Amino acid sequence: GMVADVQAALEPAAKDGSVDREDFDRLVGRAGNLGKVAAEAKVYLQPLYRMLNAKSKYVDRRAQRVVSFKPKRIVLRGSGPTQIRCREALQWFKAALESGVSVPLAPRKQFPAVGDPGCAFCFTDAAREARTGHGGFTIV
C-alpha cells in the first residue's frame, strides 16, 4: 500500500502537480516509522518534512499584513530545490520498498529484562488513523 501511496505522490492526479496535505502527512508519517528501523531512510526524511511544513503567504489588504498559512494541497511537481529533493526522497522510498528492504530486528540472542539496571524501552502509539491509537508515548 505504501508503494502505491508513494507512486500517487510522485505522479499526482491534479493538473497542478499537487497532493492533499492529509494524504501526504500520512505518507510522511509512515516513512518516519520506516526510518526508525531502517537507518538509511533517515537522510531522506528531511525533504519530506520540509515540504509538509512549507507555508504559503498572502497579503491581507484590510489588515495590511502578510499572512502565512499551510495550504490544503502540497505542490510536489516543480523545479524548486525542495520539490526536487522531495521527489528524489520519494523515489528512494519506492525503490527501497520494492526491493524488499529489511533489517534484523533482533540481532542479539538475549535481551535484558525491562527491570534490569540500565534497560529502557520506549512505547509509542502515534497512529492518528481512525480507531488505531491515541498518539501517546512513554519511556520506561
mmCIF file of C-alpha atoms in Angstrom:
data_model
loop_
_atom_site.group_PDB
_atom_site.id
_atom_site.type_symbol
_atom_site.label_atom_id
_atom_site.label_comp_id
_atom_site.label_asym_id
_atom_site.label_seq_id
_atom_site.Cartn_x
_atom_site.Cartn_y
_atom_site.Cartn_z
ATOM 1 C CA GLY A 1 0.000 0.000 0.000
ATOM 2 C CA MET A 2 2.816 2.404 0.769
ATOM 3 C CA VAL A 3 4.349 1.862 -2.667
ATOM 4 C CA ALA A 4 1.023 2.893 -4.223
ATOM 5 C CA ASP A 5 0.889 5.983 -1.977
ATOM 6 C CA VAL A 6 4.439 6.961 -2.949
ATOM 7 C CA GLN A 7 3.598 6.454 -6.627
ATOM 8 C CA ALA A 8 0.497 8.643 -6.236
ATOM 9 C CA ALA A 9 2.665 11.380 -4.719
ATOM 10 C CA LEU A 10 5.259 11.086 -7.484
ATOM 11 C CA GLU A 11 2.575 11.279 -10.184
ATOM 12 C CA PRO A 12 -0.204 13.440 -8.728
ATOM 13 C CA ALA A 13 -3.587 13.252 -10.413
ATOM 14 C CA ALA A 14 -4.098 17.013 -10.036
ATOM 15 C CA LYS A 15 -3.085 19.074 -13.062
ATOM 16 C CA ASP A 16 -1.052 21.450 -10.877
ATOM 17 C CA GLY A 17 1.046 18.559 -9.519
ATOM 18 C CA SER A 18 -0.364 18.847 -6.007
ATOM 19 C CA VAL A 19 -1.418 16.265 -3.442
ATOM 20 C CA ASP A 20 -3.756 16.529 -0.485
ATOM 21 C CA ARG A 21 -1.884 17.648 2.671
ATOM 22 C CA GLU A 22 -3.581 14.991 4.816
ATOM 23 C CA ASP A 23 -2.574 12.187 2.425
ATOM 24 C CA PHE A 24 1.000 13.482 2.246
ATOM 25 C CA ASP A 25 1.145 13.834 6.044
ATOM 26 C CA ARG A 26 0.096 10.193 6.416
ATOM 27 C CA LEU A 27 2.759 9.117 3.892
ATOM 28 C CA VAL A 28 5.480 11.124 5.665
ATOM 29 C CA GLY A 29 4.456 9.588 8.993
ATOM 30 C CA ARG A 30 4.738 6.095 7.579
ATOM 31 C CA ALA A 31 8.126 6.972 6.061
ATOM 32 C CA GLY A 32 9.213 8.189 9.514
ATOM 33 C CA ASN A 33 8.168 4.871 11.019
ATOM 34 C CA LEU A 34 10.265 3.098 8.403
ATOM 35 C CA GLY A 35 13.167 5.380 9.316
ATOM 36 C CA LYS A 36 13.029 4.133 12.903
ATOM 37 C CA VAL A 37 14.112 0.649 11.844
ATOM 38 C CA ALA A 38 15.940 1.261 8.564
ATOM 39 C CA ALA A 39 18.563 3.864 9.434
ATOM 40 C CA GLU A 40 19.403 4.570 5.787
ATOM 41 C CA ALA A 41 15.909 6.051 5.353
ATOM 42 C CA LYS A 42 16.575 8.896 7.789
ATOM 43 C CA VAL A 43 18.532 11.035 5.317
ATOM 44 C CA TYR A 44 15.519 11.012 3.000
ATOM 45 C CA LEU A 45 13.050 12.246 5.621
ATOM 46 C CA GLN A 46 14.228 15.865 5.821
ATOM 47 C CA PRO A 47 12.945 16.971 2.394
ATOM 48 C CA LEU A 48 9.612 15.278 3.117
ATOM 49 C CA TYR A 49 9.289 17.193 6.403
ATOM 50 C CA ARG A 50 10.258 20.452 4.681
ATOM 51 C CA MET A 51 7.540 20.008 2.052
ATOM 52 C CA LEU A 52 4.994 19.049 4.684
ATOM 53 C CA ASN A 53 5.751 22.136 6.772
ATOM 54 C CA ALA A 54 6.139 24.613 3.892
ATOM 55 C CA LYS A 55 3.906 27.637 4.193
ATOM 56 C CA SER A 56 2.272 29.890 1.656
ATOM 57 C CA LYS A 57 1.713 33.604 2.092
ATOM 58 C CA TYR A 58 -0.836 36.166 1.028
ATOM 59 C CA VAL A 59 -1.293 39.852 1.700
ATOM 60 C CA ASP A 60 -4.332 40.748 3.791
ATOM 61 C CA ARG A 61 -5.003 44.233 2.446
ATOM 62 C CA ARG A 62 -7.573 45.093 5.124
ATOM 63 C CA ALA A 63 -5.229 44.267 7.999
ATOM 64 C CA GLN A 64 -2.214 45.450 5.958
ATOM 65 C CA ARG A 65 -0.070 42.456 6.806
ATOM 66 C CA VAL A 66 1.318 39.289 5.293
ATOM 67 C CA VAL A 67 -0.391 36.109 6.480
ATOM 68 C CA SER A 68 1.361 32.708 6.465
ATOM 69 C CA PHE A 69 -0.655 29.507 6.276
ATOM 70 C CA LYS A 70 -0.275 25.842 5.463
ATOM 71 C CA PRO A 71 -2.185 25.160 2.232
ATOM 72 C CA LYS A 72 -4.558 22.199 1.969
ATOM 73 C CA ARG A 73 -2.644 20.927 -1.047
ATOM 74 C CA ILE A 74 1.107 20.498 -1.429
ATOM 75 C CA VAL A 75 2.665 21.062 -4.845
ATOM 76 C CA LEU A 76 5.246 18.316 -5.372
ATOM 77 C CA ARG A 77 5.759 18.873 -9.098
ATOM 78 C CA GLY A 78 8.016 21.821 -9.748
ATOM 79 C CA SER A 79 11.601 22.945 -10.172
ATOM 80 C CA GLY A 80 12.230 24.260 -6.665
ATOM 81 C CA PRO A 81 15.140 22.663 -4.776
ATOM 82 C CA THR A 82 12.901 21.291 -2.030
ATOM 83 C CA GLN A 83 10.446 19.875 -4.560
ATOM 84 C CA ILE A 84 13.282 18.151 -6.416
ATOM 85 C CA ARG A 85 14.771 16.712 -3.208
ATOM 86 C CA CYS A 86 11.305 15.587 -2.086
ATOM 87 C CA ARG A 87 10.740 13.670 -5.336
ATOM 88 C CA GLU A 88 14.214 12.103 -5.019
ATOM 89 C CA ALA A 89 13.371 11.025 -1.467
ATOM 90 C CA LEU A 90 10.051 9.548 -2.572
ATOM 91 C CA GLN A 91 11.841 7.665 -5.355
ATOM 92 C CA TRP A 92 14.264 6.231 -2.787
ATOM 93 C CA PHE A 93 11.391 5.044 -0.568
ATOM 94 C CA LYS A 94 9.662 3.476 -3.565
ATOM 95 C CA ALA A 95 12.842 1.669 -4.654
ATOM 96 C CA ALA A 96 13.574 0.512 -1.097
ATOM 97 C CA LEU A 97 10.074 -0.844 -0.597
ATOM 98 C CA GLU A 98 10.013 -2.564 -3.988
ATOM 99 C CA SER A 99 13.382 -4.197 -3.298
ATOM 100 C CA GLY A 100 12.105 -5.619 -0.024
ATOM 101 C CA VAL A 101 14.235 -3.535 2.352
ATOM 102 C CA SER A 102 14.681 -5.363 5.640
ATOM 103 C CA VAL A 103 16.653 -5.051 8.844
ATOM 104 C CA PRO A 104 17.315 -7.543 11.608
ATOM 105 C CA LEU A 105 15.046 -6.530 14.453
ATOM 106 C CA ALA A 106 16.626 -8.878 16.979
ATOM 107 C CA PRO A 107 20.376 -9.177 16.348
ATOM 108 C CA ARG A 108 21.098 -10.135 19.959
ATOM 109 C CA LYS A 109 20.432 -13.612 21.269
ATOM 110 C CA GLN A 110 19.463 -12.377 24.721
ATOM 111 C CA PHE A 111 17.794 -9.146 25.745
ATOM 112 C CA PRO A 112 17.830 -7.657 29.228
ATOM 113 C CA ALA A 113 14.601 -7.686 31.179
ATOM 114 C CA VAL A 114 12.771 -4.379 31.459
ATOM 115 C CA GLY A 115 13.537 -4.260 35.189
ATOM 116 C CA ASP A 116 17.312 -4.773 34.770
ATOM 117 C CA PRO A 117 19.554 -1.790 35.594
ATOM 118 C CA GLY A 118 20.335 0.319 32.538
ATOM 119 C CA CYS A 119 17.494 -1.137 30.493
ATOM 120 C CA ALA A 120 14.957 1.225 28.954
ATOM 121 C CA PHE A 121 12.197 0.746 26.493
ATOM 122 C CA CYS A 122 10.058 3.196 24.605
ATOM 123 C CA PHE A 123 6.435 2.528 23.771
ATOM 124 C CA THR A 124 4.849 4.681 21.091
ATOM 125 C CA ASP A 125 1.322 4.752 19.796
ATOM 126 C CA ALA A 126 1.382 7.711 17.454
ATOM 127 C CA ALA A 127 -1.161 6.441 14.944
ATOM 128 C CA ARG A 128 -3.787 9.007 14.002
ATOM 129 C CA GLU A 129 -5.900 6.952 11.680
ATOM 130 C CA ALA A 130 -9.391 6.154 12.897
ATOM 131 C CA ARG A 131 -9.520 3.585 15.719
ATOM 132 C CA THR A 132 -5.780 2.776 15.583
ATOM 133 C CA GLY A 133 -4.285 4.615 18.549
ATOM 134 C CA HIS A 134 -4.219 7.592 20.838
ATOM 135 C CA GLY A 135 -0.990 9.317 19.759
ATOM 136 C CA GLY A 136 0.914 8.835 23.020
ATOM 137 C CA PHE A 137 4.318 7.580 24.114
ATOM 138 C CA THR A 138 6.182 6.678 27.271
ATOM 139 C CA ILE A 139 9.752 5.770 28.223
ATOM 140 C CA VAL A 140 10.226 3.209 30.984
#
